[in-house]
Short mmCIF file of C-alpha atoms in Angstrom, two decimals:
data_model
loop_
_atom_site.label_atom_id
_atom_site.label_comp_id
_atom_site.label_asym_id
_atom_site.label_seq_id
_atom_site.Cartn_x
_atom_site.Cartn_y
_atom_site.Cartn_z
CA UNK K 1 0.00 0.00 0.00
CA UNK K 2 1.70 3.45 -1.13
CA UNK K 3 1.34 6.37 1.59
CA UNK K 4 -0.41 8.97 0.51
CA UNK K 5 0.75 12.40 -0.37
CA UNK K 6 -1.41 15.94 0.89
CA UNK K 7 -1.49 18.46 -1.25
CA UNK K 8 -2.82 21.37 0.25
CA UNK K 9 -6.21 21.30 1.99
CA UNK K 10 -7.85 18.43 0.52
CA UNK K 11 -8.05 14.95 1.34
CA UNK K 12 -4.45 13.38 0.72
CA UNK K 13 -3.56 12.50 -2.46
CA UNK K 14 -2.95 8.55 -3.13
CA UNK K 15 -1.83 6.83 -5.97
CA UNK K 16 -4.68 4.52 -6.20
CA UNK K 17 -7.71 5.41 -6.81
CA UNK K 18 -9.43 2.98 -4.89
CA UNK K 19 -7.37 3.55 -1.80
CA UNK K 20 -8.65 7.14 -2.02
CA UNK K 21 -12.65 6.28 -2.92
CA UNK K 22 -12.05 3.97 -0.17
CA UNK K 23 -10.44 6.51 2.53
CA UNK K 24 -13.18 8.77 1.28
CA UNK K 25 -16.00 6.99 2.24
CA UNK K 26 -14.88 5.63 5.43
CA UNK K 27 -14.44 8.94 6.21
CA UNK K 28 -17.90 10.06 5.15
CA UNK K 29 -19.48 6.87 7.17
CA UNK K 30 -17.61 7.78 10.00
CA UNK K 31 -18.90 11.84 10.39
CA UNK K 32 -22.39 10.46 9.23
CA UNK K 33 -22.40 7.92 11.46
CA UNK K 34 -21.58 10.29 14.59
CA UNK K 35 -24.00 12.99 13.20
CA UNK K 36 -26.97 10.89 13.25
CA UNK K 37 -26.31 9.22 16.12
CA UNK K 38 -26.05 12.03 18.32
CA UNK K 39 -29.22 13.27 17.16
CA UNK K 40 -31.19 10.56 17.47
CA UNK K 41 -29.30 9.34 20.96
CA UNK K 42 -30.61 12.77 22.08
CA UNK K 43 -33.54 12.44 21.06
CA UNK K 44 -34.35 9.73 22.51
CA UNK K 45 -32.67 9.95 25.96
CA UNK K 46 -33.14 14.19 26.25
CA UNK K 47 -36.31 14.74 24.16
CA UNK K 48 -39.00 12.05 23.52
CA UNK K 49 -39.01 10.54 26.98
CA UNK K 50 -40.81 11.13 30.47
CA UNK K 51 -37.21 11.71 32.21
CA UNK K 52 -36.06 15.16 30.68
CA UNK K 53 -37.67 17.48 28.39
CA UNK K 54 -41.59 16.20 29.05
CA UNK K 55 -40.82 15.42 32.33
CA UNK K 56 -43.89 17.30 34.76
CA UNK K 57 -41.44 17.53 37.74
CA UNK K 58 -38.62 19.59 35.80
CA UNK K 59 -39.04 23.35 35.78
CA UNK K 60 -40.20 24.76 32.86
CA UNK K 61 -37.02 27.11 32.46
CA UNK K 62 -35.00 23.64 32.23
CA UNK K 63 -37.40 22.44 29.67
CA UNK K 64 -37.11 25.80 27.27
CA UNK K 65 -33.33 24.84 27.48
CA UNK K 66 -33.38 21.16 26.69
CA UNK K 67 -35.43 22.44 23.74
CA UNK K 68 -33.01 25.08 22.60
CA UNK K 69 -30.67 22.71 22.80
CA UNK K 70 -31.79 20.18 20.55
CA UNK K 71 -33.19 22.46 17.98
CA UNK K 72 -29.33 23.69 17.99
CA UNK K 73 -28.24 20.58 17.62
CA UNK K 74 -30.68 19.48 14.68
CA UNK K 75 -29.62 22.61 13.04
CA UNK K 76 -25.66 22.04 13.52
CA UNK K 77 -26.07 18.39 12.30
CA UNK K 78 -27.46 19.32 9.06
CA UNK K 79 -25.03 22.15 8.74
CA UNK K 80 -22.72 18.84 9.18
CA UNK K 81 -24.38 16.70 7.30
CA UNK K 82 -24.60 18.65 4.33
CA UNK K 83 -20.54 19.29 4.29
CA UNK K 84 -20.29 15.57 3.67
CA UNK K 85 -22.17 16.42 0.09
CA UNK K 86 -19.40 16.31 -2.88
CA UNK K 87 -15.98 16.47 -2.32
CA UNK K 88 -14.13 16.34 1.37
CA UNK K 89 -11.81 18.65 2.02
CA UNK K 90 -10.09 19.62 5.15
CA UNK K 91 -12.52 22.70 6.06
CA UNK K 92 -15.72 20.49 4.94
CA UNK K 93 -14.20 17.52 7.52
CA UNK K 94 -14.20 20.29 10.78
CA UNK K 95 -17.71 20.80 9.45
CA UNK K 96 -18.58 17.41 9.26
CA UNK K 97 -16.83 17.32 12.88
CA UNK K 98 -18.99 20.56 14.15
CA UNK K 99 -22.35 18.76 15.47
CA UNK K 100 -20.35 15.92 17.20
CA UNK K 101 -17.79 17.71 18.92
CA UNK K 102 -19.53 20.56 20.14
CA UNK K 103 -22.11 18.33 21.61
CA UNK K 104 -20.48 15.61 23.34
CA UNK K 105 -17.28 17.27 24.99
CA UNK K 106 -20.36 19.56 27.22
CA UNK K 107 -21.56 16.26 28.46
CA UNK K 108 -17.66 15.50 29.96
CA UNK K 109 -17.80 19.07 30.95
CA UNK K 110 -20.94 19.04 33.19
CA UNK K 111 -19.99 15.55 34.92
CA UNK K 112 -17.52 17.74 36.97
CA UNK K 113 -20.17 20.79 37.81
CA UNK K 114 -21.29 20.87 41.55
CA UNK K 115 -24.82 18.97 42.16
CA UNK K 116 -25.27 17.38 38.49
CA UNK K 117 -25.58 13.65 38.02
CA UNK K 118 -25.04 11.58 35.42
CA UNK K 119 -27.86 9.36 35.68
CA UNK K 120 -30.83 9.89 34.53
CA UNK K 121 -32.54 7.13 36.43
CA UNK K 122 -32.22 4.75 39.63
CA UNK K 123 -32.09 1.67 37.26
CA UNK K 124 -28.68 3.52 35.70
CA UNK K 125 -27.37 4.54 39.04
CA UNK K 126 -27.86 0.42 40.08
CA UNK K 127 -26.01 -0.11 36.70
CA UNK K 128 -23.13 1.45 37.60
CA UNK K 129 -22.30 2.42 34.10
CA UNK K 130 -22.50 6.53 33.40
CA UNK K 131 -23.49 4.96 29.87
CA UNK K 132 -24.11 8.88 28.71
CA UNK K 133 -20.41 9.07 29.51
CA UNK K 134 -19.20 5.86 27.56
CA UNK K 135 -21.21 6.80 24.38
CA UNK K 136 -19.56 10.33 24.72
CA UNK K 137 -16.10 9.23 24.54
CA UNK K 138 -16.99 6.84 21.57
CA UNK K 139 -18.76 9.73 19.65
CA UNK K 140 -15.59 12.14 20.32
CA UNK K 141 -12.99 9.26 19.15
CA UNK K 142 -15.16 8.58 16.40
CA UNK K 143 -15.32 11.79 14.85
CA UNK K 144 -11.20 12.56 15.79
CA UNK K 145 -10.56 9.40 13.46
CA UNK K 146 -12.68 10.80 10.73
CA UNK K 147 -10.37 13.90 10.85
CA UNK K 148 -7.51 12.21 10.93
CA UNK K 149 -8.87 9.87 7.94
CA UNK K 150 -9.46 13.52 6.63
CA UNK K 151 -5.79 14.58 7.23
CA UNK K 152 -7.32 17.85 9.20
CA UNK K 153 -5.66 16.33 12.17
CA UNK K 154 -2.09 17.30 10.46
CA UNK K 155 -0.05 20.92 11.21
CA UNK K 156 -0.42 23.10 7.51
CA UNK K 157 3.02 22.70 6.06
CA UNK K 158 4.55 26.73 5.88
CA UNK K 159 5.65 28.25 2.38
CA UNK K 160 9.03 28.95 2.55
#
């Protein structure tokens, strides 16, 4: 397998094209993979269930927020989404990156802030598992190897 080349800020340059259509869309499944799985993880855990946003006991100031905050989300992910359309550069990869890492590095965030929890539930607290937490660090490592797939992870090489 020949290493590819970069060339600027698209996607590296290889010297097969199948190693690049293949690169390509791994990289593309990746971002859309992390995309539409935060919203719909959201959704269902934040949104369309008794426990947060339609939840009777939570004040309604909390509920305006939780619904800010997924319309923002919706909106970011298609902003995301839509950068995976044609050809993937480096500044349509951070794009593609947006919705998934602005999202998930608040939930890491807010484990640490004074009289949060991270469980929604009793049955999660008897768990033992912070599963929010878990899928948070797979969404974040998910989306860094689509930008390093992307070669966005890499320092711009300075004209001399």
């Amino acid at each position: 397998m020949s290493n590819p080349t970069t060339t600027g800020p698209e996607m590296p340059v290889f010297h097969s094209t199948s190693q690049a259509s293949t690169r390509t869309r791994l990289t593309k499944a990746l971002f859309g993979f992390t995309i539409i799985a935060t919203v719909v993880v959201v959704g269902i855990a934040d949104v369309f269930n008794a426990t947060h946003l339609f939840n009777p006991r939570w004040p309604g100031h909390a509920r305006f927020h939780i619904g800010m905050q997924f319309t923002t989300l919706v909106l970011v992910s298609l902003a995301s989404l839509g950068a995976l359309t044609g050809p993937l550069d480096k500044a349509k990869a951070w794009l593609a990156a947006l919705a998934p890492l602005t999202f998930w590095p608040g939930l890491l965030v807010s484990w640490f802030i004074p009289g949060t929890d991270v469980y929604a539930t009793d049955e999660l607290r008897q768990m033992g598992i912070p599963i929010n937490l878990g899928l948070s660090l797979l969404f974040i490592a998910v989306t860094l190897w689509g930008l390093w797939l992307a070669g966005a992870l890499e320092k711009p090489v300075s004209a001399k």
